[in-house]
């Protein structure tokens, strides 16, 4: 899918990024393999620390194992994780100062706020990302937004699509549902599909129709404020089904739970991180970006999280069983749906305001 990003890059930023690319060339080799004897190189071209902002939980823990620990051993640069806050990262997307050196965004964020995002080196760019987005996405991965449940909850099989999800008589129990305005995810698309809208007719989203459909099961929804809460809601029985990013279901599986993920009508979306113009340590971030794109490192992250890789070489390193359970596996291609990222970017404020108002009742 080609995305017309229409980036308007200032010449000053381009020159600065070019200078960064030269600076990190010396550490690119060490970041992807280290010294010949495997010892840390301690590359002196980068130093300090990187403040990395994401949603925490098991996905962040997996980044620590797959990326951050090795990067510290290799370079001496510590990656300090921070819980991402809308009040910090939105101003940074608009060019203001802030605490983050790199932070998590959706594709819609990149499309909506292109002017204050730095480009990354070619060696850090995932080849499975659309060419128009590759230069801007650090640590990219493909998420799925799907419904999932503990397999024993529905002994005869659970919901097959979003219409079934809304059928609380046939599939009783509470539904875990996004409760924070900042991550409405596929809420409106799901509601419209459940109300009979065909996938190809979803956009432009009819928000009034979608919220009316959501109101029909509002009393059956349990709202979570962070993704890791999904695991607790399912494992405790507080919810029988959850709508979430599929990494939360993978985390439950890693903990020994038997979880069913319904891939039919699941949404596949690119996620990743950006380097804001106001990043305090861009040289180190660029080196980290290359380290993350190394197939061996990215394969560890994929195996632990179930999120799809952005480097095609990863599929040569992971087993068929692992590959079959990541969202951008060819096994799932026929049932997956895609967001219209440009429409969502163009209407980001509308979506955020509408979902905020709906949550408030």
Tab-separated table of C-alpha atoms in Angstrom:
chain	number	residue	atom	x	y	z
A	1	UNK	CA	0.000	0.000	0.000
A	2	UNK	CA	1.500	3.309	-1.044
A	3	UNK	CA	1.024	6.237	1.314
A	4	UNK	CA	1.340	9.812	0.069
A	5	UNK	CA	2.991	11.336	3.090
A	6	UNK	CA	3.657	14.773	1.528
A	7	UNK	CA	6.539	15.549	3.843
A	8	UNK	CA	7.688	19.145	3.853
A	9	UNK	CA	11.224	18.825	5.184
A	10	UNK	CA	13.176	21.970	5.974
A	11	UNK	CA	16.645	22.219	4.447
A	12	UNK	CA	18.205	22.824	7.850
A	13	UNK	CA	16.858	19.539	9.186
A	14	UNK	CA	18.118	17.651	6.149
A	15	UNK	CA	21.620	19.051	6.656
A	16	UNK	CA	21.545	18.171	10.346
A	17	UNK	CA	20.373	14.632	9.613
A	18	UNK	CA	23.132	14.233	7.038
A	19	UNK	CA	25.670	15.237	9.635
A	20	UNK	CA	24.197	12.732	12.095
A	21	UNK	CA	24.390	9.981	9.483
A	22	UNK	CA	28.113	10.675	9.071
A	23	UNK	CA	28.654	10.638	12.823
A	24	UNK	CA	26.946	7.298	13.338
A	25	UNK	CA	28.672	5.575	10.426
A	26	UNK	CA	31.517	4.687	12.690
A	27	UNK	CA	29.249	2.999	15.212
A	28	UNK	CA	27.021	1.253	12.674
A	29	UNK	CA	29.367	-1.671	12.363
A	30	UNK	CA	29.663	-2.152	16.089
A	31	UNK	CA	25.940	-1.792	16.565
A	32	UNK	CA	25.263	-4.668	14.221
A	33	UNK	CA	27.929	-7.024	15.358
A	34	UNK	CA	30.465	-5.579	17.786
A	35	UNK	CA	34.191	-6.265	17.850
A	36	UNK	CA	35.633	-9.458	16.472
A	37	UNK	CA	35.999	-10.959	19.924
A	38	UNK	CA	32.439	-10.035	20.921
A	39	UNK	CA	33.489	-7.462	23.513
A	40	UNK	CA	31.857	-4.092	23.898
A	41	UNK	CA	33.423	-1.483	21.667
A	42	UNK	CA	32.506	1.512	23.815
A	43	UNK	CA	32.330	3.686	20.691
A	44	UNK	CA	33.327	7.201	21.707
A	45	UNK	CA	31.268	8.916	18.980
A	46	UNK	CA	28.154	8.509	21.138
A	47	UNK	CA	27.631	8.841	24.869
A	48	UNK	CA	25.126	9.820	27.527
A	49	UNK	CA	21.686	8.287	27.700
A	50	UNK	CA	18.552	7.976	25.585
A	51	UNK	CA	15.106	8.695	27.028
A	52	UNK	CA	12.787	6.243	25.289
A	53	UNK	CA	9.016	6.670	25.762
A	54	UNK	CA	6.519	3.889	25.146
A	55	UNK	CA	3.519	2.146	26.716
A	56	UNK	CA	5.547	-0.072	29.045
A	57	UNK	CA	4.513	-3.589	30.036
A	58	UNK	CA	5.850	-6.805	28.495
A	59	UNK	CA	6.554	-5.137	25.165
A	60	UNK	CA	8.952	-2.722	26.802
A	61	UNK	CA	10.513	-5.611	28.728
A	62	UNK	CA	11.057	-7.380	25.422
A	63	UNK	CA	12.748	-4.289	23.989
A	64	UNK	CA	15.042	-4.275	26.989
A	65	UNK	CA	16.083	-7.854	26.278
A	66	UNK	CA	16.158	-7.686	22.488
A	67	UNK	CA	17.667	-4.223	22.060
A	68	UNK	CA	18.567	-2.060	25.025
A	69	UNK	CA	20.750	-4.405	27.088
A	70	UNK	CA	22.954	-5.312	24.147
A	71	UNK	CA	23.163	-1.721	22.988
A	72	UNK	CA	24.408	-0.665	26.416
A	73	UNK	CA	26.982	-3.458	26.442
A	74	UNK	CA	28.140	-2.412	22.996
A	75	UNK	CA	28.197	1.372	23.348
A	76	UNK	CA	27.865	2.278	27.015
A	77	UNK	CA	24.752	4.316	26.211
A	78	UNK	CA	21.915	3.607	28.618
A	79	UNK	CA	18.362	3.573	27.256
A	80	UNK	CA	16.062	4.882	29.989
A	81	UNK	CA	12.430	3.894	29.526
A	82	UNK	CA	9.674	6.369	30.291
A	83	UNK	CA	5.908	5.980	30.235
A	84	UNK	CA	4.648	7.988	27.288
A	85	UNK	CA	2.416	10.964	28.051
A	86	UNK	CA	0.237	12.776	25.526
A	87	UNK	CA	1.064	16.085	27.184
A	88	UNK	CA	4.756	15.591	26.397
A	89	UNK	CA	4.891	13.956	23.004
A	90	UNK	CA	2.221	15.938	21.150
A	91	UNK	CA	4.004	19.255	21.809
A	92	UNK	CA	7.266	17.641	20.688
A	93	UNK	CA	5.592	16.569	17.431
A	94	UNK	CA	4.800	20.247	16.971
A	95	UNK	CA	8.433	21.249	17.493
A	96	UNK	CA	8.450	22.136	21.174
A	97	UNK	CA	11.068	21.000	23.674
A	98	UNK	CA	10.406	17.943	25.802
A	99	UNK	CA	11.989	15.134	27.778
A	100	UNK	CA	11.903	12.377	25.159
A	101	UNK	CA	14.705	11.515	22.735
A	102	UNK	CA	12.544	9.000	20.905
A	103	UNK	CA	8.896	8.087	21.434
A	104	UNK	CA	6.171	5.788	20.179
A	105	UNK	CA	3.706	6.952	17.543
A	106	UNK	CA	1.142	5.571	15.148
A	107	UNK	CA	1.465	5.993	11.406
A	108	UNK	CA	-1.281	8.604	11.628
A	109	UNK	CA	0.938	10.642	13.964
A	110	UNK	CA	3.749	10.647	11.404
A	111	UNK	CA	1.392	11.690	8.661
A	112	UNK	CA	-0.211	14.380	10.781
A	113	UNK	CA	2.983	15.900	12.227
A	114	UNK	CA	5.746	15.494	9.641
A	115	UNK	CA	7.694	18.715	10.038
A	116	UNK	CA	9.557	18.129	13.287
A	117	UNK	CA	10.625	14.483	12.876
A	118	UNK	CA	14.235	13.654	12.018
A	119	UNK	CA	15.197	11.201	9.299
A	120	UNK	CA	17.093	8.048	10.221
A	121	UNK	CA	20.041	6.372	8.423
A	122	UNK	CA	19.284	4.004	5.571
A	123	UNK	CA	20.750	1.094	7.543
A	124	UNK	CA	18.067	1.674	10.196
A	125	UNK	CA	15.146	1.565	7.773
A	126	UNK	CA	12.908	-1.530	7.629
A	127	UNK	CA	12.393	-2.824	4.112
A	128	UNK	CA	8.863	-4.054	4.942
A	129	UNK	CA	7.769	-0.474	5.617
A	130	UNK	CA	6.267	1.587	2.814
A	131	UNK	CA	9.034	3.582	1.149
A	132	UNK	CA	7.444	6.921	1.990
A	133	UNK	CA	7.543	6.119	5.715
A	134	UNK	CA	10.840	4.243	6.030
A	135	UNK	CA	13.081	7.252	6.709
A	136	UNK	CA	11.072	8.270	9.764
A	137	UNK	CA	10.281	5.069	11.679
A	138	UNK	CA	12.636	3.860	14.404
A	139	UNK	CA	12.084	0.427	15.938
A	140	UNK	CA	9.170	-0.291	13.634
A	141	UNK	CA	6.908	-3.266	14.157
A	142	UNK	CA	3.516	-4.389	12.923
A	143	UNK	CA	0.744	-4.644	15.465
A	144	UNK	CA	-2.544	-6.386	15.186
A	145	UNK	CA	-5.715	-5.070	16.807
A	146	UNK	CA	-7.937	-8.066	17.365
A	147	UNK	CA	-10.252	-9.771	19.789
A	148	UNK	CA	-8.913	-12.522	21.988
A	149	UNK	CA	-10.007	-14.678	24.897
A	150	UNK	CA	-8.900	-17.507	27.122
A	151	UNK	CA	-9.713	-20.552	25.027
A	152	UNK	CA	-11.673	-22.295	27.810
A	153	UNK	CA	-14.078	-19.342	27.986
A	154	UNK	CA	-15.892	-20.567	24.873
A	155	UNK	CA	-15.601	-24.324	24.718
A	156	UNK	CA	-17.490	-24.502	21.432
A	157	UNK	CA	-15.499	-21.711	19.809
A	158	UNK	CA	-15.670	-17.961	20.241
A	159	UNK	CA	-16.658	-15.029	18.039
A	160	UNK	CA	-15.807	-15.303	14.372
A	161	UNK	CA	-16.083	-11.619	13.499
A	162	UNK	CA	-17.048	-8.238	14.945
A	163	UNK	CA	-20.752	-8.931	14.595
A	164	UNK	CA	-20.257	-11.835	16.970
A	165	UNK	CA	-18.270	-9.647	19.344
A	166	UNK	CA	-21.327	-7.454	19.825
A	167	UNK	CA	-23.584	-10.469	20.385
A	168	UNK	CA	-23.526	-10.643	24.174
A	169	UNK	CA	-26.295	-13.241	24.273
A	170	UNK	CA	-24.431	-15.765	22.165
A	171	UNK	CA	-21.056	-14.873	23.709
A	172	UNK	CA	-21.790	-13.630	27.234
A	173	UNK	CA	-19.426	-11.736	29.459
A	174	UNK	CA	-17.751	-8.370	29.733
A	175	UNK	CA	-15.576	-6.999	26.963
A	176	UNK	CA	-12.251	-5.314	27.742
A	177	UNK	CA	-12.186	-2.136	25.671
A	178	UNK	CA	-9.804	0.831	25.188
A	179	UNK	CA	-10.595	3.422	27.835
A	180	UNK	CA	-7.978	6.084	27.207
A	181	UNK	CA	-8.735	8.827	24.676
A	182	UNK	CA	-5.237	8.646	23.228
A	183	UNK	CA	-5.554	5.096	21.939
A	184	UNK	CA	-8.948	4.625	20.389
A	185	UNK	CA	-7.240	2.102	18.071
A	186	UNK	CA	-9.867	0.483	15.821
A	187	UNK	CA	-12.866	1.300	18.009
A	188	UNK	CA	-14.880	3.112	15.373
A	189	UNK	CA	-13.980	0.712	12.572
A	190	UNK	CA	-14.976	-2.263	14.733
A	191	UNK	CA	-18.325	-0.715	15.601
A	192	UNK	CA	-19.124	0.042	11.964
A	193	UNK	CA	-18.179	-3.451	10.824
A	194	UNK	CA	-20.446	-4.847	13.540
A	195	UNK	CA	-23.210	-2.578	12.258
A	196	UNK	CA	-22.985	-4.028	8.773
A	197	UNK	CA	-20.616	-1.671	6.973
A	198	UNK	CA	-18.411	-3.460	4.443
A	199	UNK	CA	-14.639	-3.102	4.957
A	200	UNK	CA	-14.220	-1.265	1.669
A	201	UNK	CA	-16.870	1.269	2.717
A	202	UNK	CA	-15.503	2.164	6.144
A	203	UNK	CA	-13.990	5.507	5.155
A	204	UNK	CA	-14.840	8.228	5.726
A	205	UNK	CA	-15.838	6.932	9.147
A	206	UNK	CA	-19.408	7.662	10.180
A	207	UNK	CA	-18.633	8.570	13.792
A	208	UNK	CA	-22.245	9.150	14.785
A	209	UNK	CA	-23.243	5.709	13.553
A	210	UNK	CA	-20.199	4.144	15.210
A	211	UNK	CA	-20.832	5.695	18.626
A	212	UNK	CA	-24.504	4.697	18.443
A	213	UNK	CA	-23.397	1.105	17.874
A	214	UNK	CA	-20.909	1.283	20.737
A	215	UNK	CA	-23.664	2.530	23.011
A	216	UNK	CA	-25.551	-0.745	22.472
A	217	UNK	CA	-22.945	-2.643	24.512
A	218	UNK	CA	-21.604	0.152	26.689
A	219	UNK	CA	-22.820	-1.559	29.873
A	220	UNK	CA	-20.902	-4.681	28.847
A	221	UNK	CA	-17.576	-2.890	28.402
A	222	UNK	CA	-14.755	-2.820	30.936
A	223	UNK	CA	-12.441	0.057	30.108
A	224	UNK	CA	-8.686	-0.314	30.490
A	225	UNK	CA	-6.275	2.613	30.752
A	226	UNK	CA	-3.124	0.800	29.662
A	227	UNK	CA	-2.532	-2.196	27.451
A	228	UNK	CA	-1.035	-4.473	30.134
A	229	UNK	CA	-4.331	-4.267	32.037
A	230	UNK	CA	-5.802	-6.487	29.318
A	231	UNK	CA	-3.880	-9.462	30.640
A	232	UNK	CA	-5.213	-8.992	34.163
A	233	UNK	CA	-8.797	-8.508	32.976
A	234	UNK	CA	-8.744	-11.753	31.002
A	235	UNK	CA	-6.808	-13.883	33.465
A	236	UNK	CA	-8.991	-12.767	36.406
A	237	UNK	CA	-12.227	-13.386	34.520
A	238	UNK	CA	-13.217	-9.723	34.755
A	239	UNK	CA	-13.655	-9.809	30.990
A	240	UNK	CA	-14.446	-12.756	28.763
A	241	UNK	CA	-13.180	-11.116	25.560
A	242	UNK	CA	-10.704	-8.313	25.000
A	243	UNK	CA	-10.034	-5.988	22.122
A	244	UNK	CA	-6.374	-5.046	22.195
A	245	UNK	CA	-3.086	-5.013	20.415
A	246	UNK	CA	-2.170	-8.646	19.884
A	247	UNK	CA	1.053	-8.423	21.864
A	248	UNK	CA	-1.003	-8.554	25.052
A	249	UNK	CA	-2.393	-11.933	24.007
A	250	UNK	CA	1.113	-13.123	23.190
A	251	UNK	CA	2.250	-12.075	26.670
A	252	UNK	CA	-0.494	-14.227	28.197
A	253	UNK	CA	0.564	-17.134	26.016
A	254	UNK	CA	4.156	-16.628	27.146
A	255	UNK	CA	2.876	-16.865	30.732
A	256	UNK	CA	1.339	-20.271	30.014
A	257	UNK	CA	-2.249	-19.246	29.254
A	258	UNK	CA	-4.156	-20.837	26.385
A	259	UNK	CA	-5.383	-17.830	24.413
A	260	UNK	CA	-7.335	-17.713	21.169
A	261	UNK	CA	-6.776	-14.739	18.865
A	262	UNK	CA	-9.368	-14.138	16.166
A	263	UNK	CA	-7.359	-13.043	13.143
A	264	UNK	CA	-10.414	-12.692	10.924
A	265	UNK	CA	-11.143	-8.963	10.528
A	266	UNK	CA	-8.173	-8.068	12.700
A	267	UNK	CA	-6.467	-4.806	11.813
A	268	UNK	CA	-2.804	-4.693	10.870
A	269	UNK	CA	-1.031	-1.400	11.485
A	270	UNK	CA	2.515	-0.145	11.457
A	271	UNK	CA	3.776	1.145	14.772
A	272	UNK	CA	7.103	2.559	15.683
A	273	UNK	CA	9.036	5.453	17.108
A	274	UNK	CA	10.252	8.795	15.874
A	275	UNK	CA	13.172	11.039	16.691
A	276	UNK	CA	11.781	14.498	17.396
A	277	UNK	CA	13.593	17.586	16.207
A	278	UNK	CA	14.150	18.482	19.866
A	279	UNK	CA	15.789	15.158	20.778
A	280	UNK	CA	18.632	15.755	23.229
A	281	UNK	CA	20.836	12.905	21.988
A	282	UNK	CA	20.085	12.271	18.303
A	283	UNK	CA	23.485	10.740	17.476
A	284	UNK	CA	22.962	7.957	19.983
A	285	UNK	CA	19.367	7.454	18.870
A	286	UNK	CA	20.476	7.011	15.255
A	287	UNK	CA	22.963	4.363	16.328
A	288	UNK	CA	20.268	2.643	18.384
A	289	UNK	CA	17.947	2.709	15.361
A	290	UNK	CA	20.514	0.758	13.331
A	291	UNK	CA	21.022	-1.680	16.192
A	292	UNK	CA	17.274	-2.332	16.372
A	293	UNK	CA	17.035	-2.999	12.632
A	294	UNK	CA	19.634	-5.761	12.834
A	295	UNK	CA	17.752	-8.975	11.878
A	296	UNK	CA	19.138	-11.004	14.777
A	297	UNK	CA	18.051	-8.424	17.343
A	298	UNK	CA	14.676	-7.882	15.740
A	299	UNK	CA	14.070	-11.641	15.619
A	300	UNK	CA	14.395	-11.807	19.409
A	301	UNK	CA	11.767	-9.083	19.762
A	302	UNK	CA	9.442	-10.837	17.302
A	303	UNK	CA	9.744	-14.182	19.074
A	304	UNK	CA	9.015	-12.640	22.463
A	305	UNK	CA	6.127	-10.357	21.472
A	306	UNK	CA	4.476	-11.855	18.412
A	307	UNK	CA	4.575	-8.439	16.746
A	308	UNK	CA	5.498	-8.448	13.084
A	309	UNK	CA	8.986	-7.484	11.960
A	310	UNK	CA	9.827	-4.689	9.537
A	311	UNK	CA	13.049	-6.312	8.324
A	312	UNK	CA	12.261	-9.139	5.900
A	313	UNK	CA	15.396	-11.062	6.927
A	314	UNK	CA	13.782	-11.768	10.289
A	315	UNK	CA	11.524	-14.357	8.670
A	316	UNK	CA	14.665	-16.319	7.742
A	317	UNK	CA	15.618	-16.517	11.415
A	318	UNK	CA	12.358	-17.416	13.164
A	319	UNK	CA	10.531	-20.740	13.113
A	320	UNK	CA	7.399	-21.384	11.089
A	321	UNK	CA	5.429	-21.718	14.329
A	322	UNK	CA	6.529	-18.271	15.447
A	323	UNK	CA	5.948	-16.766	12.014
A	324	UNK	CA	2.408	-18.133	11.874
A	325	UNK	CA	1.505	-16.155	14.988
A	326	UNK	CA	2.752	-12.725	13.955
A	327	UNK	CA	0.326	-10.326	12.379
A	328	UNK	CA	2.093	-9.796	9.054
A	329	UNK	CA	2.573	-13.500	8.468
A	330	UNK	CA	1.368	-14.570	5.002
A	331	UNK	CA	-0.952	-17.014	6.814
A	332	UNK	CA	-3.152	-14.115	7.937
A	333	UNK	CA	-3.144	-12.005	4.794
A	334	UNK	CA	-6.626	-12.935	3.567
A	335	UNK	CA	-8.468	-12.011	6.779
A	336	UNK	CA	-6.621	-8.847	7.773
A	337	UNK	CA	-7.925	-5.312	7.350
A	338	UNK	CA	-5.991	-2.063	6.979
A	339	UNK	CA	-6.691	1.398	8.288
A	340	UNK	CA	-6.888	4.321	5.908
A	341	UNK	CA	-3.936	5.982	7.600
A	342	UNK	CA	-4.140	9.190	5.597
A	343	UNK	CA	-7.807	9.710	6.479
A	344	UNK	CA	-7.086	8.988	10.114
A	345	UNK	CA	-4.182	11.441	10.061
A	346	UNK	CA	-6.250	14.153	8.397
A	347	UNK	CA	-8.986	13.644	11.013
A	348	UNK	CA	-6.867	12.903	14.074
A	349	UNK	CA	-8.272	15.763	16.174
A	350	UNK	CA	-11.811	14.852	15.212
A	351	UNK	CA	-11.270	11.223	16.214
A	352	UNK	CA	-9.601	12.152	19.491
A	353	UNK	CA	-12.269	14.689	20.441
A	354	UNK	CA	-15.090	12.339	19.489
A	355	UNK	CA	-13.691	9.380	21.426
A	356	UNK	CA	-12.942	11.567	24.442
A	357	UNK	CA	-16.531	12.788	24.441
A	358	UNK	CA	-17.903	9.272	24.045
A	359	UNK	CA	-15.825	7.941	26.940
A	360	UNK	CA	-17.090	10.755	29.113
A	361	UNK	CA	-20.637	9.665	28.359
